[in-house]
XYZ file of C-alpha atoms in Angstrom:
670
model
C 0.151 -0.106 -0.146
C 1.170 3.652 -0.650
C 2.839 4.858 2.668
C 1.124 8.150 2.162
C -2.202 6.252 2.494
C -0.824 4.653 5.318
C -0.344 7.481 7.628
C -3.220 9.417 6.402
C -5.156 6.571 7.740
C -3.618 6.590 11.030
C -4.034 10.266 11.609
C -8.121 9.624 10.681
C -8.237 7.000 13.450
C -6.467 9.306 16.299
C -9.054 10.819 18.820
C -8.111 14.609 17.828
C -9.706 17.396 17.044
C -10.243 18.826 13.790
C -7.585 21.123 13.839
C -4.948 18.931 15.282
C -5.462 16.336 12.506
C -5.178 18.577 9.946
C -1.956 20.034 11.294
C -0.659 16.093 11.881
C -1.750 15.931 7.965
C -0.061 18.891 6.600
C 3.290 18.052 8.622
C 3.573 14.546 7.021
C 2.897 15.812 3.682
C 5.495 18.485 4.274
C 7.876 15.400 5.220
C 6.880 13.365 2.751
C 7.626 16.075 -0.035
C 11.126 17.169 1.483
C 11.768 13.101 1.355
C 10.893 13.263 -2.362
C 13.064 16.336 -2.845
C 15.939 14.957 -1.609
C 15.507 11.685 -3.755
C 15.150 13.787 -6.883
C 11.602 11.910 -7.247
C 9.105 13.148 -9.521
C 5.579 13.552 -8.115
C 2.983 12.290 -10.685
C 1.288 14.751 -12.804
C -2.248 14.411 -11.013
C -2.669 14.796 -7.011
C -5.032 14.340 -4.729
C -6.357 17.338 -3.004
C -6.313 16.018 0.448
C -7.887 18.764 2.287
C -11.038 18.327 0.621
C -11.032 15.203 -0.859
C -11.501 16.083 -4.281
C -9.252 15.326 -7.103
C -7.699 17.790 -9.170
C -5.417 17.791 -12.133
C -1.933 19.808 -11.828
C -0.542 18.879 -15.662
C -0.295 21.592 -17.825
C -2.873 21.724 -20.658
C -2.391 19.006 -23.169
C -1.199 20.281 -26.562
C -3.053 18.759 -29.378
C -0.068 17.025 -31.747
C 0.448 18.397 -35.174
C 0.100 15.549 -37.659
C 0.939 16.331 -41.121
C -1.526 16.088 -44.258
C -1.592 12.453 -44.992
C -2.961 10.462 -47.976
C -5.415 7.786 -47.326
C -4.602 4.107 -49.359
C -6.625 3.565 -52.128
C -8.385 0.542 -50.620
C -10.032 2.908 -48.023
C -11.739 5.270 -50.517
C -12.435 2.648 -53.271
C -16.110 1.800 -51.670
C -16.781 5.117 -52.037
C -15.363 5.653 -55.422
C -17.029 2.859 -56.867
C -20.716 4.089 -55.343
C -19.826 7.309 -56.886
C -18.840 6.156 -60.338
C -22.149 4.499 -60.691
C -23.996 8.076 -59.830
C -25.542 9.857 -62.869
C -23.618 12.848 -63.912
C -26.306 15.201 -62.915
C -26.333 13.785 -59.466
C -22.776 14.277 -59.008
C -22.969 17.720 -60.276
C -26.133 18.636 -58.230
C -25.139 17.765 -55.186
C -20.986 18.562 -55.817
C -19.796 15.188 -55.274
C -16.272 15.276 -54.318
C -14.457 12.641 -52.272
C -11.890 14.228 -49.870
C -8.910 11.946 -49.822
C -6.823 13.847 -46.988
C -6.812 14.982 -43.819
C -4.864 17.423 -41.447
C -4.776 17.677 -37.706
C -3.474 21.274 -36.744
C -1.706 22.144 -33.183
C -3.669 23.955 -31.026
C -3.904 24.911 -27.149
C -7.576 24.794 -25.777
C -6.704 26.138 -22.400
C -8.571 29.688 -23.219
C -11.643 28.310 -24.258
C -11.651 25.785 -21.447
C -11.699 28.644 -19.148
C -14.550 30.345 -20.666
C -16.349 27.527 -20.990
C -16.114 26.733 -17.163
C -16.858 30.193 -16.451
C -20.011 30.013 -18.534
C -21.409 26.593 -16.658
C -20.893 28.383 -13.412
C -22.170 31.662 -14.131
C -25.428 30.605 -17.076
C -26.085 26.908 -17.320
C -26.501 25.571 -14.059
C -28.281 28.605 -13.179
C -30.505 28.235 -16.001
C -31.077 24.770 -15.021
C -31.941 25.512 -11.716
C -34.801 27.691 -12.540
C -36.009 25.456 -15.236
C -36.330 22.441 -12.917
C -40.368 21.620 -13.116
C -41.817 22.052 -10.049
C -43.707 18.537 -10.222
C -42.513 15.456 -8.331
C -42.287 12.940 -11.721
C -44.181 11.547 -14.600
C -42.208 8.678 -15.058
C -44.138 6.046 -12.754
C -47.094 3.536 -13.153
C -49.765 5.923 -12.274
C -49.004 7.935 -15.472
C -49.422 5.189 -17.838
C -52.684 4.171 -18.813
C -54.624 1.262 -17.498
C -57.603 0.765 -19.579
C -56.019 0.623 -23.091
C -57.409 -1.191 -26.272
C -53.905 -1.768 -27.030
C -51.314 -4.203 -26.131
C -49.332 -2.875 -22.925
C -46.263 -4.477 -21.089
C -47.029 -5.298 -17.536
C -46.217 -1.925 -16.291
C -48.913 -0.276 -18.758
C -46.083 0.993 -21.002
C -45.722 1.000 -24.826
C -44.581 -2.498 -25.772
C -41.532 -3.535 -27.641
C -42.180 -4.243 -31.651
C -42.789 -7.791 -32.509
C -40.626 -7.240 -35.503
C -37.539 -4.576 -35.675
C -38.412 -1.062 -38.065
C -36.673 -2.999 -41.034
C -39.112 -5.761 -41.040
C -42.495 -3.734 -40.571
C -43.973 -7.050 -39.044
C -48.029 -7.520 -39.949
C -48.668 -8.298 -36.090
C -47.628 -4.806 -34.850
C -49.997 -1.704 -35.031
C -49.382 1.307 -36.987
C -47.937 4.102 -34.409
C -50.715 6.250 -35.000
C -51.213 9.343 -33.278
C -54.186 7.615 -31.515
C -51.777 4.859 -30.652
C -48.999 6.942 -29.284
C -51.391 9.397 -27.274
C -52.706 5.810 -25.487
C -49.933 5.364 -22.924
C -48.586 8.102 -20.840
C -50.814 10.532 -19.474
C -50.157 13.731 -18.172
C -52.455 16.020 -16.632
C -53.293 19.750 -17.440
C -51.641 21.192 -14.875
C -48.391 18.794 -15.386
C -48.163 19.692 -18.974
C -48.092 23.558 -18.233
C -45.461 23.181 -15.653
C -43.532 21.175 -18.112
C -44.065 23.972 -21.153
C -43.514 26.461 -18.821
C -40.057 24.858 -17.998
C -39.048 24.217 -21.739
C -39.952 27.623 -22.829
C -38.042 29.448 -20.003
C -34.924 27.542 -20.988
C -35.222 27.674 -24.695
C -35.368 31.827 -23.760
C -32.162 31.623 -21.802
C -30.400 29.914 -24.707
C -32.198 32.088 -27.667
C -31.374 35.588 -25.269
C -27.786 34.684 -24.957
C -26.848 33.440 -28.240
C -29.369 35.418 -30.209
C -29.778 34.763 -34.067
C -26.157 33.378 -34.202
C -25.721 29.540 -33.621
C -22.377 30.119 -31.574
C -21.137 32.249 -29.274
C -18.000 34.371 -28.739
C -17.769 33.207 -25.197
C -17.915 29.424 -25.822
C -15.497 28.702 -28.621
C -14.408 25.171 -29.718
C -11.658 23.969 -31.883
C -10.717 21.474 -34.312
C -12.059 17.933 -35.076
C -11.657 15.023 -32.377
C -13.442 11.729 -31.119
C -14.975 11.959 -27.815
C -15.483 9.093 -25.042
C -17.444 9.084 -21.569
C -14.725 6.934 -19.398
C -14.217 6.736 -15.984
C -14.333 3.511 -13.799
C -14.417 0.177 -15.676
C -15.321 2.036 -18.589
C -11.707 3.295 -19.282
C -10.814 -0.037 -20.124
C -13.189 -0.371 -22.857
C -12.040 3.090 -24.131
C -8.569 1.655 -24.117
C -9.735 -1.491 -26.702
C -11.485 1.111 -28.330
C -8.694 3.698 -28.847
C -6.257 0.977 -30.244
C -8.690 -0.082 -32.675
C -8.859 3.571 -33.587
C -5.139 3.768 -34.311
C -4.898 0.438 -36.026
C -7.262 1.845 -38.636
C -4.797 4.574 -39.113
C -7.209 7.032 -37.606
C -5.187 10.511 -36.600
C -7.349 12.824 -35.242
C -6.665 13.288 -31.245
C -9.326 12.045 -28.908
C -10.542 13.062 -25.601
C -12.005 11.029 -22.593
C -14.509 12.887 -20.318
C -13.969 11.453 -16.991
C -17.047 12.152 -14.086
C -16.071 13.394 -10.691
C -16.809 10.135 -8.937
C -14.094 8.317 -10.907
C -11.634 10.943 -11.197
C -9.181 9.533 -8.511
C -9.182 5.826 -9.980
C -8.510 7.011 -13.428
C -5.154 8.577 -12.858
C -3.309 5.734 -14.231
C -5.372 5.792 -17.204
C -5.247 9.304 -18.047
C -1.558 9.885 -17.424
C 0.223 6.661 -18.326
C -2.010 5.072 -20.826
C -4.431 7.054 -22.788
C -1.820 9.423 -24.089
C -0.020 7.061 -25.695
C -2.715 6.941 -28.022
C -2.663 10.845 -28.625
C -6.010 10.566 -25.989
C -6.213 13.325 -22.909
C -8.822 13.236 -19.867
C -10.842 15.945 -19.539
C -12.495 15.909 -16.094
C -15.771 17.109 -14.957
C -14.462 18.620 -11.814
C -13.084 21.067 -13.880
C -16.019 22.584 -15.111
C -18.807 22.146 -12.676
C -18.195 23.269 -8.961
C -17.825 21.083 -6.034
C -20.482 22.994 -4.161
C -22.879 22.171 -6.607
C -23.862 19.042 -5.159
C -27.821 19.219 -6.086
C -26.386 19.415 -9.825
C -24.021 16.607 -9.792
C -26.598 14.118 -7.643
C -28.740 15.153 -10.824
C -26.396 13.807 -13.529
C -24.951 10.681 -12.143
C -27.128 8.538 -14.288
C -24.925 7.270 -16.980
C -26.710 8.306 -19.697
C -26.897 11.620 -18.417
C -23.009 12.590 -18.680
C -23.110 12.097 -22.578
C -24.896 15.785 -22.949
C -22.147 17.288 -20.042
C -19.358 15.496 -21.887
C -20.350 16.725 -25.466
C -20.853 20.208 -24.517
C -17.377 20.860 -22.540
C -15.067 18.836 -24.924
C -12.723 20.796 -26.682
C -13.366 20.015 -30.068
C -15.604 21.776 -32.689
C -16.502 18.921 -34.703
C -16.979 15.780 -32.537
C -17.341 12.075 -33.199
C -18.926 10.699 -30.041
C -18.726 7.374 -29.273
C -19.456 4.921 -26.387
C -16.634 3.381 -24.782
C -17.765 -0.165 -26.009
C -17.886 1.161 -29.905
C -15.427 -0.081 -32.540
C -14.809 1.856 -35.752
C -14.773 -0.385 -38.422
C -13.847 2.219 -40.842
C -11.519 4.984 -40.209
C -13.814 7.587 -39.276
C -11.303 10.875 -40.094
C -13.048 10.370 -43.537
C -16.548 10.975 -41.646
C -15.333 14.721 -41.116
C -14.553 15.697 -44.276
C -16.969 14.058 -46.881
C -20.707 13.987 -47.043
C -23.354 13.823 -45.550
C -21.511 15.722 -42.585
C -20.007 18.649 -44.678
C -23.831 20.133 -45.217
C -25.825 18.352 -42.753
C -23.266 19.155 -39.448
C -25.035 16.588 -37.468
C -25.353 12.508 -38.052
C -27.152 10.230 -36.002
C -27.732 6.646 -36.290
C -30.692 4.530 -36.014
C -31.794 1.805 -33.492
C -33.909 -1.139 -34.291
C -37.673 0.389 -33.110
C -39.858 2.912 -34.626
C -40.027 5.997 -32.559
C -42.522 6.166 -29.832
C -42.686 9.775 -28.847
C -45.621 10.939 -27.049
C -47.571 13.705 -29.018
C -47.695 15.565 -25.779
C -43.768 16.572 -26.304
C -44.434 18.013 -29.425
C -47.088 20.129 -28.150
C -45.377 21.422 -24.646
C -42.416 22.187 -27.077
C -44.343 24.538 -29.204
C -43.113 21.856 -32.262
C -46.367 22.295 -34.786
C -47.103 18.965 -36.173
C -49.870 18.757 -39.178
C -52.852 16.869 -38.309
C -53.115 15.706 -41.995
C -50.026 16.601 -44.262
C -47.876 13.431 -44.756
C -44.197 13.626 -45.865
C -42.825 10.166 -45.718
C -44.161 6.567 -46.072
C -42.223 4.340 -43.578
C -44.609 1.696 -43.863
C -43.222 -0.291 -47.112
C -46.839 -2.490 -47.298
C -48.854 0.144 -47.901
C -50.270 0.126 -44.359
C -50.947 4.322 -43.195
C -51.248 5.653 -46.571
C -53.257 8.712 -46.879
C -54.790 8.321 -50.273
C -58.505 7.585 -49.409
C -58.193 9.313 -45.744
C -60.881 12.422 -46.115
C -60.721 13.419 -42.127
C -58.298 14.403 -39.256
C -59.871 11.337 -36.912
C -58.867 9.012 -40.276
C -55.743 10.475 -40.388
C -55.649 10.095 -36.146
C -56.350 6.905 -36.318
C -54.998 5.124 -39.591
C -51.649 7.313 -40.505
C -48.162 6.734 -38.846
C -47.782 9.764 -36.724
C -44.031 10.337 -37.835
C -44.786 10.226 -41.008
C -46.556 13.567 -40.757
C -45.197 16.795 -41.248
C -43.424 18.334 -37.890
C -42.403 15.135 -36.467
C -38.932 13.421 -36.002
C -38.297 10.974 -38.830
C -38.480 7.080 -38.363
C -36.324 4.995 -36.793
C -35.886 5.886 -33.142
C -32.283 6.954 -32.474
C -29.397 4.713 -30.852
C -26.426 7.292 -29.322
C -23.966 4.921 -29.154
C -22.478 7.061 -31.750
C -23.222 10.689 -33.198
C -21.007 13.225 -35.103
C -21.714 16.898 -34.734
C -20.318 20.462 -35.307
C -20.768 22.343 -32.145
C -20.722 25.443 -33.803
C -23.524 24.751 -35.774
C -25.526 23.015 -33.186
C -24.454 24.589 -30.136
C -28.577 25.554 -29.544
C -29.072 21.715 -29.918
C -26.198 20.752 -27.726
C -27.237 23.429 -24.487
C -31.220 21.745 -25.423
C -29.612 18.334 -24.784
C -28.171 19.001 -21.738
C -31.709 20.233 -20.458
C -33.669 17.151 -21.751
C -30.599 15.048 -19.768
C -30.746 16.729 -16.745
C -34.482 16.491 -16.204
C -34.491 13.272 -18.490
C -35.117 10.290 -15.829
C -38.215 12.227 -14.283
C -39.799 13.892 -17.530
C -38.277 13.295 -21.055
C -36.996 10.100 -21.281
C -40.813 8.905 -20.847
C -41.960 11.712 -23.352
C -39.556 10.607 -25.985
C -39.914 6.594 -25.445
C -43.028 5.955 -23.273
C -41.076 3.324 -21.959
C -39.695 1.668 -25.148
C -36.468 -0.799 -24.978
C -33.502 1.584 -24.599
C -35.159 4.512 -23.186
C -32.701 6.906 -22.132
C -30.817 9.638 -23.379
C -30.550 8.293 -27.007
C -33.505 10.638 -28.652
C -32.850 13.678 -27.021
C -30.090 14.972 -29.362
C -32.128 14.899 -32.280
C -34.763 16.029 -30.495
C -33.033 18.875 -29.630
C -32.016 19.614 -32.989
C -35.117 19.087 -34.395
C -36.630 21.499 -31.896
C -34.147 24.403 -33.063
C -35.112 23.629 -37.030
C -31.618 22.641 -37.543
C -29.951 20.281 -39.877
C -29.212 16.701 -39.531
C -29.009 13.468 -41.479
C -30.137 10.156 -40.186
C -28.401 7.227 -41.629
C -30.927 5.141 -43.376
C -29.481 2.076 -43.481
C -30.865 -0.249 -40.830
C -29.099 -1.381 -38.001
C -27.975 -4.785 -37.731
C -27.625 -7.103 -34.600
C -25.216 -9.623 -33.960
C -25.540 -12.231 -31.027
C -26.459 -15.277 -29.505
C -29.166 -17.567 -31.066
C -31.971 -18.067 -28.514
C -32.652 -21.547 -29.730
C -29.601 -22.917 -31.102
C -30.886 -25.656 -32.772
C -33.662 -24.157 -34.664
C -30.883 -21.861 -36.116
C -28.328 -24.314 -37.226
C -31.330 -26.660 -38.665
C -33.688 -24.115 -40.461
C -31.720 -21.001 -40.185
C -34.459 -19.183 -38.147
C -32.771 -15.798 -36.899
C -33.970 -14.762 -33.065
C -30.864 -13.424 -31.520
C -30.341 -12.140 -27.960
C -28.588 -8.606 -29.248
C -25.143 -8.832 -28.065
C -23.544 -6.095 -30.528
C -25.224 -3.389 -33.110
C -23.706 -2.949 -36.440
C -24.011 0.386 -37.838
C -23.332 1.555 -40.982
C -21.043 4.088 -42.938
C -22.525 6.890 -43.345
C -20.741 8.417 -46.638
C -21.807 4.890 -48.163
C -25.542 5.447 -46.961
C -25.317 9.236 -48.217
C -24.072 8.565 -51.866
C -26.696 5.576 -52.212
C -29.451 7.891 -50.820
C -29.031 10.329 -53.931
C -30.102 7.398 -56.043
C -32.325 5.240 -54.087
C -34.201 3.569 -56.420
C -30.518 2.431 -58.130
C -29.124 1.020 -55.214
C -32.131 0.027 -53.552
C -31.911 -3.680 -51.963
C -33.540 -6.395 -54.106
C -34.060 -8.922 -50.896
C -37.574 -10.302 -51.221
C -39.275 -8.548 -48.329
C -42.495 -10.210 -46.610
C -43.706 -8.647 -43.412
C -45.258 -11.668 -42.423
C -41.536 -13.257 -42.232
C -38.091 -12.570 -40.663
C -36.312 -10.090 -42.815
C -32.743 -10.380 -40.774
C -30.632 -10.331 -44.425
C -32.530 -7.237 -45.957
C -30.852 -3.717 -46.074
C -32.199 -0.664 -47.297
C -29.237 -0.394 -49.806
C -27.398 -2.863 -51.990
C -23.589 -1.561 -51.163
C -24.012 -0.384 -47.373
C -21.231 -1.462 -45.489
C -20.980 -1.467 -41.689
C -18.772 1.191 -39.834
C -19.573 1.005 -36.376
C -19.639 -2.043 -33.938
C -21.275 -1.233 -30.889
C -20.407 -4.106 -28.369
C -23.271 -2.920 -25.584
C -24.112 -6.472 -23.973
C -22.103 -8.248 -22.573
C -19.290 -5.565 -21.649
C -15.551 -6.886 -22.968
C -14.375 -7.730 -19.418
C -13.284 -11.066 -20.399
C -13.036 -12.120 -16.760
C -16.527 -11.546 -16.362
C -17.574 -13.657 -19.288
C -16.763 -17.059 -17.796
C -20.107 -18.407 -17.010
C -21.929 -21.231 -18.150
C -25.167 -19.816 -20.124
C -26.995 -19.722 -23.905
C -26.315 -16.014 -24.153
C -23.961 -12.641 -23.801
C -20.895 -15.399 -22.532
C -18.308 -16.970 -24.099
C -19.354 -20.242 -22.421
C -22.447 -22.518 -23.543
C -24.789 -24.195 -20.854
C -22.348 -27.113 -21.497
C -18.768 -24.668 -20.996
C -17.974 -25.101 -24.356
C -16.425 -22.051 -25.787
C -18.402 -19.965 -28.206
C -18.896 -16.731 -30.187
C -20.396 -13.636 -28.739
C -21.253 -12.494 -32.641
C -23.029 -14.908 -34.879
C -23.093 -14.134 -38.532
C -20.664 -10.937 -37.903
C -18.044 -12.862 -40.125
C -20.672 -12.983 -42.891
C -22.011 -9.541 -42.823
C -18.697 -8.158 -42.358
C -16.200 -10.585 -44.952
C -13.671 -10.830 -41.970
C -13.225 -12.125 -38.520
C -13.781 -8.800 -36.161
C -14.657 -10.635 -33.226
C -11.342 -12.288 -33.283
C -9.641 -8.807 -33.559
C -11.525 -7.396 -30.968
C -9.817 -10.282 -28.681
C -6.442 -10.017 -29.992
C -6.231 -6.503 -28.905
C -7.386 -7.400 -25.548
C -4.648 -10.028 -26.056
C -2.272 -7.495 -26.975
C -2.825 -5.282 -23.818
C -3.281 -7.911 -20.959
C -0.450 -10.523 -22.445
C 2.272 -8.233 -24.185
C 2.126 -5.183 -21.620
C 6.156 -4.588 -22.226
C 4.440 -2.589 -25.607
C 2.887 -0.054 -23.258
C 5.262 0.092 -20.481
C 8.591 -0.527 -22.737
C 11.210 0.585 -20.032
C 11.570 -2.924 -18.462
C 9.071 -5.789 -18.834
C 8.775 -6.285 -15.067
C 8.029 -2.875 -14.522
C 5.528 -2.927 -17.395
C 3.703 -6.150 -15.992
C 3.652 -4.543 -12.024
C 2.337 -1.032 -13.349
C 0.160 -1.987 -15.947
C -1.527 -4.634 -13.368
C -1.801 -2.086 -10.515
C -3.777 0.562 -12.984
C -6.394 -2.338 -14.123
C -6.436 -3.790 -10.286
C -8.084 -0.177 -9.201
C -10.971 -0.897 -11.656
C -11.458 -4.841 -11.225
C -12.216 -6.298 -8.081
C -8.920 -4.826 -6.285
C -6.528 -6.982 -5.236
C -7.980 -10.166 -6.514
C -7.255 -9.331 -10.193
C -4.524 -11.051 -11.717
C -2.940 -9.985 -15.030
C -1.671 -13.179 -15.666
C -5.110 -14.938 -15.234
C -6.481 -12.220 -17.526
C -4.035 -13.166 -19.956
C -4.662 -16.819 -19.613
C -8.534 -16.191 -20.446
C -8.194 -13.919 -23.331
C -5.618 -16.172 -25.096
C -7.513 -19.122 -24.819
C -10.744 -17.559 -26.252
C -8.351 -16.182 -29.090
C -7.291 -19.827 -29.830
C -10.677 -20.811 -29.974
C -11.372 -18.119 -32.352
C -8.701 -18.920 -34.752
C -9.725 -22.446 -34.898
C -13.452 -21.901 -36.240
C -12.286 -18.674 -38.075
C -13.798 -18.543 -41.679
C -10.872 -16.413 -42.310
C -8.060 -18.043 -41.481
C -4.534 -16.071 -41.368
C -2.014 -17.756 -43.675
C 1.202 -18.464 -41.706
C 3.184 -17.005 -45.000
C 1.676 -13.311 -44.612
C 2.194 -13.523 -41.112
C 5.957 -14.010 -41.565
C 5.780 -11.302 -44.485
C 4.029 -9.159 -42.002
C 6.741 -9.860 -39.451
C 9.872 -9.396 -41.756
C 8.323 -6.190 -42.973
C 8.196 -4.903 -39.387
C 12.094 -5.649 -38.955
C 13.232 -4.079 -42.103
C-alpha cells in the first residue's frame, strides 16, 4: 500500500480535534515532500487534494499533436469511389460530389476556451437548469400510464417492444398512429403547463444568450476529434476502442470525459495509458463547482453524462463514441465528406420505430400537421393517406411520425453521433436540459418506456426543436448475438438473436446511395410476415461501427455457463459472442477484438517499454483499481483471453495464412 495512504489512515483514527488532524496531515505531507525532493523523485502529474477529498489535475494543458497531411490508401477510398462511379453526372453535379482523400490535424491550445466554458457553466448554465427545474415530482411512474387501453401494453402499462424490428415492418405490429402513441403516457393539465413553462423558459435563455447566432464568442471550440465518456471500468473499454482507432490509421486527437466520482481511480489511465494513443482526459470537476452537489447528483446517471461531455469537449466537430464502440472504417473520413459537410449532425438508427408522445411536440411548441403526410415509412401500404378524408381518420390510421413536423423514423441509437458544435450549440445546450430532466420527465416523453429508454432520442429532439439540419443514416442497424434457440438456428436458419452487438453503417456510403435510392435499393424479397434479417435498405451498405453493448468486454466476467452473452455455453464449451458478424463483414472482427485485448493483457511490455517487469507491475496495478481490487491477476486475465483467441482462430472463416504473417513480421523488422 502507498505509504502516504497508510499515514493518512492513521491520522484519521486518532482521537483528536479536526484542527490537530489537519496539522498532523500537513506535517506528514511536508516531510514526504522534503524526502521526495532529496531523492530527486518526480511527483505524478495528477494529485489528490487531501483537504477537501476532491481530485484535481495539476498537469499543464495538453497540446494536441501536429500531424501532417496524410494520403489515405486507395483501398480505403475504393468503396466510396465505386458508388460515385455509378451515380449519374447530373447527381454528381447537383450535389457537388467530391471525395476528400486527405486529412490534416492542426496544432492548438485549448486552455483559454476551457476557462471561458467553465465560467459560462458556473454563471449561466447551472442557473438556467435550476430555474427551469419542473415543479412537479415525476411523470415516469406507473400511475402516469393509462390503465385501460385497447392496445397491447407491457406489464407496467408502457409501450411494448415491436414484434419485429423497423426493417421488418411486422404485420403483427399496430401502426404507430397519433391515437396509438397517445394511449400510453398520460399527463394532466397542470403537469403539461409546468413542463411547457420549463421548456419555454430554458429555450428563451438560450435564445437570449445566443440571439440568432448558432455560436458564441464566449463559448469557443476548435478542430476535429473523437470523444468518449470513460471513468471506472469504462476506461478499459475506451482503451480497446482507442487501439482499434489507431490500428485503422485514425489520426484525429481523442478526449475522454471522466465523471467526478471516477477521477481518483482514473489517474493511471489518464496519465500513462491514454496519452500513448494521443488521447487526454477532461475532468468533470474542472467545469462544475464542487459546491453544486444538487447539480452533480442530478447527473449521476451514465446516460446523462454524455450531453455534458459533448458540451465541454474542446473540439468543434466531435465524433462521440460509447466506450464499447469499435470503428470498423477509419472515421477521420467522416469529418471531411458528405453528409457531414452539409448536415453538420449525423445520428444512427435504433432497431425500433419512434415512440415519442404527441405531448412532447405540444409542450415544446413544435407544430405537427394533422393531415399532411411527408413520408411513407411502411413499405406494405399501411398508413397511407390516399383515401383518408378527415383528421379523425388520419388520427386513427396514419403513422404519426410520417406527418409533417415530426422527427422521422427510426428511433435513435446514441452509441455514436457526429456533430458540429459551432452549428449545433443550441442543440447541445437543449440536450443538456433534456438529460438533466431526463429520468423524471423527458425520457418517458420521448420513449414511453420502449426498449432503450434514455438519452438516445434527446440529441435529435434538440436539433429538431431548433429546426437545425441533421442527417439520419437510413440503413437498418444490424444485430449480432446468440441465437435464443441454437438447434433451430442450425437446422432452419431461423434468426432470433439475443442482441450482443449492433452494427451501424458507414454514413458516406449511405448518403451516396440515398441520392439515387431506386438504383441502389436492396433486391431482398421483403415479406412483412417473415423474418427479414438479411434485408438491407441499400445494396452497397457497409458496417462502419460495431457497438458491443451487451455484454461489456471484461473477459474475466464472461466465464459463466449460459446460452446467451458469455463465451461459454450451458455445457461449458467455448462459443462466439457475435453470430453472423463474419458473414456480414467479410472478415473476423470478433477475433480482432480479442487480439486487441490480448495485446494489452499479455504484451504489456509494449505499453511500458522501460522494463518488462516494471510494465507488468504497473499495468496490473492500474487495472486492479478497476477490477475487483487485489483479487485481479493480470496473468489470469491473459490466460482467459489467449484461450478465447485460440478458439476463435480454430473456427474462423478467414484464417490468416502463416506465410502472410511471416511476411508482415519481416516487413516490421525492415
